[in-house]
Structure formats: C-alpha cells, structure tokens
Amino acid sequence: MSDIINITNTLGPIGTNCYTAANSKTREAVIIDPASRGDFLKGIYDNQNLKPVAILLTHGHYDHIGAVNQLKNLYPGIRVYASKDEEGMLADPYKNLAEMFGAAYTTTADEWLKDGDVIELIGTKIRCMSTPGHTPGGMCYYLEEEGVLYSGDILFAGSFGRTDFPGGNTRELMLSIRDVLFKLPDDTKVYPGHDSYTTIGREKKDNACLMYFSQI
C-alpha cells in the first residue's frame, strides 16, 4: 500500500481544486496548484502535522496560483516548480488572467521544468509531462507508483480545458490528451483542476475530446 495520501480543497473565485499529496509516514507534503487562501491551507497542514516542501504548478492561470506568494512567506524555503514554457504567463497579469479578477498578481518558480523531468519529493518519483494547449507551458504530474495524475486544466471528467485564453491552442491541447495522457494506464486516477475525480480509462471511452481527434 502506498504511503502517499491525497487531500483535496476546492478554493478560489471559480472553484479550483488545490491538491496536497502527502507522505503519511514522513508528513512531508507537496501542494499542487494553490488557488487561494494560503492561511486556510496552513491551518489544515498544522492540524494534520504536515510539512509542505514544494509547490507544483500545472499552469500559470491566476485561479491556480493565487496563494503561491503567501505560501512562500508562510513556509520559508519551500520550492516552486513549473514548466519553463510558463515563465511568461506567471509574470504577466494579463496572460495569467489576474486582471480579469481585478488583481495584478505575478509570481515565479524556483525550479523550471521540461518534458520528461523526474523529480523526487515526499518519498516518490514525479514525472513531469509537458501538455500545452490550455496554456503554452501546461504541465501534468504523474506519480507512477501511486497511479495518480494531476491534470490541471487539460483533462476533466467528461471534458477538457478551454483554449480561448491567451496562449491557448485547440490542436495542441488535443494532441496533449491523445498522445500523452491517453497513453497512461487506464486505471490511472486523474485529479483535474476543476470538478470531480476520474480515470484515464473512463475518459478514453466518453470524453468530449474524442470527437476532435479525427480533425488533428
């Protein structure tokens, strides 16, 4: 049985899923897409005796990164990871949609990732999978030993991410799903950026993206 547990909190202005992957033995934790309310998250971690050591960003949109700077202040030394291709998005309030929510928010990463990188955190290996389309630097995180994928806003239960924001590209998004995510085992648990949990096998059968594959 895996030592890694998953905690889900839905936060922020449009109900973004913030995930926390934690090692039940060491109590070290990784935060995936801290949408907002870093103080609230800290309360949860303090209550469960968890020690966040890293933040993983699936992409740079404001509703996924809103608590990054606050958490960096609350946890000195915590490291932020993101795709190198998302650097411009994180630095631009127009591109990252902060301006849409009346903010001028920017942030950056401590570690810039590329496709195929494997990082070892909380006692497990995390494969970084480049998945552009929703944004140029979309990155999914695959915990192979646990059979878990954090898919950001690329793949949802029954649906897929928007491509009408700055940097979006429908063809690239479909290729990311078909040629990257759908190559994973069918029993892979998928934790998306919004809405409910699903599996790769379920989405390969009836996701709305299937109707687009013949066009790419």
Tab-separated table of C-alpha atoms in Angstrom:
chain	number	residue	atom	x	y	z
A	1	MET	CA	0.000	0.000	0.000
A	2	SER	CA	1.292	3.456	-0.906
A	3	ASP	CA	2.357	5.895	1.791
A	4	ILE	CA	1.072	8.823	-0.326
A	5	ILE	CA	-2.314	10.303	0.519
A	6	ASN	CA	-4.243	12.949	-1.428
A	7	ILE	CA	-6.116	15.867	0.137
A	8	THR	CA	-8.466	17.978	-1.987
A	9	ASN	CA	-9.596	21.524	-1.243
A	10	THR	CA	-11.723	23.486	-3.698
A	11	LEU	CA	-10.795	27.144	-3.380
A	12	GLY	CA	-10.818	30.487	-5.124
A	13	PRO	CA	-13.208	32.519	-7.268
A	14	ILE	CA	-14.161	29.731	-9.682
A	15	GLY	CA	-13.808	26.582	-7.595
A	16	THR	CA	-10.269	25.447	-8.374
A	17	ASN	CA	-9.061	22.146	-6.975
A	18	CYS	CA	-5.975	22.550	-4.818
A	19	TYR	CA	-4.416	19.172	-4.096
A	20	THR	CA	-1.993	18.198	-1.393
A	21	ALA	CA	-0.023	14.981	-1.824
A	22	ALA	CA	1.467	13.934	1.499
A	23	ASN	CA	3.610	11.101	2.791
A	24	SER	CA	1.641	9.573	5.646
A	25	LYS	CA	4.838	8.481	7.416
A	26	THR	CA	7.243	11.413	6.995
A	27	ARG	CA	4.391	14.019	6.905
A	28	GLU	CA	6.134	15.879	4.084
A	29	ALA	CA	3.719	17.320	1.534
A	30	VAL	CA	3.579	18.761	-1.962
A	31	ILE	CA	0.947	21.348	-2.868
A	32	ILE	CA	-0.434	21.211	-6.401
A	33	ASP	CA	-1.992	24.469	-7.661
A	34	PRO	CA	-2.569	26.564	-4.508
A	35	ALA	CA	-5.555	28.504	-5.786
A	36	SER	CA	-6.029	30.892	-2.863
A	37	ARG	CA	-6.229	31.157	0.951
A	38	GLY	CA	-2.761	30.139	1.961
A	39	ASP	CA	-3.678	30.798	5.597
A	40	PHE	CA	-6.553	28.323	5.342
A	41	LEU	CA	-4.257	25.698	3.861
A	42	LYS	CA	-1.698	26.282	6.591
A	43	GLY	CA	-4.391	25.646	9.166
A	44	ILE	CA	-5.092	22.266	7.590
A	45	TYR	CA	-1.417	21.380	7.440
A	46	ASP	CA	-0.834	22.436	11.049
A	47	ASN	CA	-3.832	20.396	12.175
A	48	GLN	CA	-2.534	17.293	10.380
A	49	ASN	CA	1.116	17.894	11.241
A	50	LEU	CA	2.103	18.200	7.571
A	51	LYS	CA	5.245	19.928	6.337
A	52	PRO	CA	4.902	21.368	2.801
A	53	VAL	CA	8.215	21.146	0.951
A	54	ALA	CA	7.208	22.057	-2.608
A	55	ILE	CA	4.544	23.660	-4.791
A	56	LEU	CA	3.843	22.186	-8.232
A	57	LEU	CA	2.054	24.385	-10.775
A	58	THR	CA	0.189	22.744	-13.631
A	59	HIS	CA	-0.059	26.129	-15.357
A	60	GLY	CA	0.054	29.841	-14.674
A	61	HIS	CA	-3.565	30.990	-14.579
A	62	TYR	CA	-4.437	33.141	-11.595
A	63	ASP	CA	-7.070	30.796	-10.216
A	64	HIS	CA	-4.354	28.134	-9.820
A	65	ILE	CA	-1.516	30.279	-8.447
A	66	GLY	CA	-3.239	32.825	-6.204
A	67	ALA	CA	-1.702	31.616	-2.927
A	68	VAL	CA	1.834	30.893	-4.148
A	69	ASN	CA	3.436	34.057	-2.790
A	70	GLN	CA	1.583	33.807	0.506
A	71	LEU	CA	2.675	30.203	0.987
A	72	LYS	CA	6.272	31.124	0.191
A	73	ASN	CA	6.100	33.617	3.052
A	74	LEU	CA	4.430	31.134	5.387
A	75	TYR	CA	6.926	28.374	4.563
A	76	PRO	CA	10.393	29.858	4.031
A	77	GLY	CA	12.444	27.535	1.862
A	78	ILE	CA	9.508	25.905	0.078
A	79	ARG	CA	10.353	25.385	-3.617
A	80	VAL	CA	8.032	26.247	-6.508
A	81	TYR	CA	8.142	24.112	-9.672
A	82	ALA	CA	6.653	24.999	-13.078
A	83	SER	CA	7.298	24.472	-16.762
A	84	LYS	CA	9.923	26.752	-18.252
A	85	ASP	CA	7.442	27.453	-21.046
A	86	GLU	CA	5.091	29.035	-18.476
A	87	GLU	CA	7.563	31.656	-17.250
A	88	GLY	CA	5.984	34.459	-19.269
A	89	MET	CA	2.488	33.520	-18.151
A	90	LEU	CA	3.408	33.674	-14.472
A	91	ALA	CA	4.973	37.111	-14.936
A	92	ASP	CA	2.108	38.794	-16.819
A	93	PRO	CA	-1.215	39.688	-15.090
A	94	TYR	CA	-2.959	39.895	-18.470
A	95	LYS	CA	-1.817	36.484	-19.650
A	96	ASN	CA	-2.352	34.771	-16.307
A	97	LEU	CA	-5.859	36.293	-16.081
A	98	ALA	CA	-5.245	38.074	-12.780
A	99	GLU	CA	-6.531	41.290	-14.361
A	100	MET	CA	-9.818	39.502	-15.071
A	101	PHE	CA	-10.252	39.129	-11.306
A	102	GLY	CA	-9.169	42.686	-10.542
A	103	ALA	CA	-5.675	41.734	-9.414
A	104	ALA	CA	-2.148	42.480	-10.601
A	105	TYR	CA	-0.676	39.202	-9.446
A	106	THR	CA	2.592	37.725	-10.639
A	107	THR	CA	4.869	35.009	-9.323
A	108	THR	CA	7.763	32.862	-10.452
A	109	ALA	CA	9.248	29.416	-9.955
A	110	ASP	CA	12.408	28.316	-8.190
A	111	GLU	CA	12.779	25.281	-10.443
A	112	TRP	CA	11.928	25.387	-14.151
A	113	LEU	CA	10.867	22.051	-15.608
A	114	LYS	CA	10.908	20.476	-19.049
A	115	ASP	CA	9.086	17.495	-20.505
A	116	GLY	CA	10.308	14.194	-19.112
A	117	ASP	CA	11.907	15.569	-15.969
A	118	VAL	CA	11.533	13.325	-12.939
A	119	ILE	CA	11.624	14.933	-9.527
A	120	GLU	CA	11.790	13.037	-6.257
A	121	LEU	CA	9.702	14.510	-3.450
A	122	ILE	CA	7.829	13.125	-0.428
A	123	GLY	CA	9.344	9.697	-0.984
A	124	THR	CA	8.094	9.153	-4.528
A	125	LYS	CA	9.037	9.965	-8.119
A	126	ILE	CA	7.001	12.548	-10.024
A	127	ARG	CA	7.190	12.565	-13.819
A	128	CYS	CA	6.685	15.960	-15.455
A	129	MET	CA	4.637	15.717	-18.650
A	130	SER	CA	4.504	18.706	-20.981
A	131	THR	CA	0.890	19.228	-22.068
A	132	PRO	CA	0.428	22.527	-23.924
A	133	GLY	CA	-2.901	23.663	-25.263
A	134	HIS	CA	-4.743	25.323	-22.406
A	135	THR	CA	-1.593	27.402	-21.913
A	136	PRO	CA	1.790	27.146	-23.660
A	137	GLY	CA	3.509	25.675	-20.606
A	138	GLY	CA	0.901	23.303	-19.283
A	139	MET	CA	2.479	20.565	-17.175
A	140	CYS	CA	0.829	17.434	-15.777
A	141	TYR	CA	2.364	15.486	-12.904
A	142	TYR	CA	2.312	11.688	-12.916
A	143	LEU	CA	3.022	9.664	-9.797
A	144	GLU	CA	3.566	6.297	-11.455
A	145	GLU	CA	3.998	4.251	-8.287
A	146	GLU	CA	0.686	5.581	-6.986
A	147	GLY	CA	-1.103	5.514	-10.355
A	148	VAL	CA	-2.072	9.183	-9.947
A	149	LEU	CA	-2.135	12.046	-12.466
A	150	TYR	CA	-2.651	15.711	-11.622
A	151	SER	CA	-4.015	17.006	-14.918
A	152	GLY	CA	-4.579	20.712	-14.266
A	153	ASP	CA	-6.944	22.211	-16.836
A	154	ILE	CA	-6.010	19.856	-19.663
A	155	LEU	CA	-8.318	16.927	-18.947
A	156	PHE	CA	-11.553	16.993	-16.938
A	157	ALA	CA	-14.173	14.378	-16.181
A	158	GLY	CA	-16.055	14.247	-19.476
A	159	SER	CA	-14.475	17.403	-20.840
A	160	PHE	CA	-11.254	19.336	-21.459
A	161	GLY	CA	-9.715	22.757	-20.929
A	162	ARG	CA	-10.568	25.986	-22.690
A	163	THR	CA	-8.343	27.287	-25.465
A	164	ASP	CA	-9.753	30.807	-25.892
A	165	PHE	CA	-7.471	32.458	-23.321
A	166	PRO	CA	-4.070	33.973	-24.216
A	167	GLY	CA	-1.726	31.238	-25.418
A	168	GLY	CA	-4.436	28.628	-25.887
A	169	ASN	CA	-4.310	26.248	-28.841
A	170	THR	CA	-7.002	23.632	-29.507
A	171	ARG	CA	-4.859	21.391	-31.696
A	172	GLU	CA	-2.047	21.299	-29.155
A	173	LEU	CA	-4.488	20.520	-26.364
A	174	MET	CA	-5.985	17.595	-28.271
A	175	LEU	CA	-2.519	16.235	-29.042
A	176	SER	CA	-1.600	16.558	-25.367
A	177	ILE	CA	-4.603	14.453	-24.420
A	178	ARG	CA	-4.394	11.888	-27.214
A	179	ASP	CA	-0.636	11.414	-27.455
A	180	VAL	CA	0.414	11.992	-23.849
A	181	LEU	CA	-2.319	11.486	-21.261
A	182	PHE	CA	-4.227	8.737	-23.067
A	183	LYS	CA	-1.004	6.699	-23.239
A	184	LEU	CA	-1.135	6.229	-19.466
A	185	PRO	CA	-2.675	3.069	-17.964
A	186	ASP	CA	-6.461	3.003	-17.949
A	187	ASP	CA	-6.620	2.680	-14.175
A	188	THR	CA	-4.669	5.912	-13.625
A	189	LYS	CA	-6.577	8.158	-11.212
A	190	VAL	CA	-6.982	11.647	-12.646
A	191	TYR	CA	-7.251	14.655	-10.350
A	192	PRO	CA	-8.238	17.644	-12.536
A	193	GLY	CA	-8.074	21.365	-11.868
A	194	HIS	CA	-11.864	21.641	-11.606
A	195	ASP	CA	-14.785	19.359	-10.871
A	196	SER	CA	-14.565	15.686	-9.992
A	197	TYR	CA	-12.024	12.887	-9.984
A	198	THR	CA	-11.965	10.443	-12.917
A	199	THR	CA	-9.730	7.816	-14.555
A	200	ILE	CA	-7.882	7.644	-17.866
A	201	GLY	CA	-9.888	4.582	-18.904
A	202	ARG	CA	-13.195	6.324	-18.303
A	203	GLU	CA	-12.145	9.384	-20.317
A	204	LYS	CA	-10.865	7.280	-23.222
A	205	LYS	CA	-14.392	5.932	-23.584
A	206	ASP	CA	-16.600	9.014	-23.442
A	207	ASN	CA	-14.699	12.282	-23.063
A	208	ALA	CA	-15.955	15.077	-25.303
A	209	CYS	CA	-12.473	15.423	-26.790
A	210	LEU	CA	-12.907	12.197	-28.776
A	211	MET	CA	-14.942	13.955	-31.463
A	212	TYR	CA	-11.984	16.241	-32.200
A	213	PHE	CA	-9.320	13.591	-32.686
A	214	SER	CA	-10.203	12.961	-36.333
A	215	GLN	CA	-9.593	16.639	-37.063
A	216	ILE	CA	-5.979	16.778	-35.870
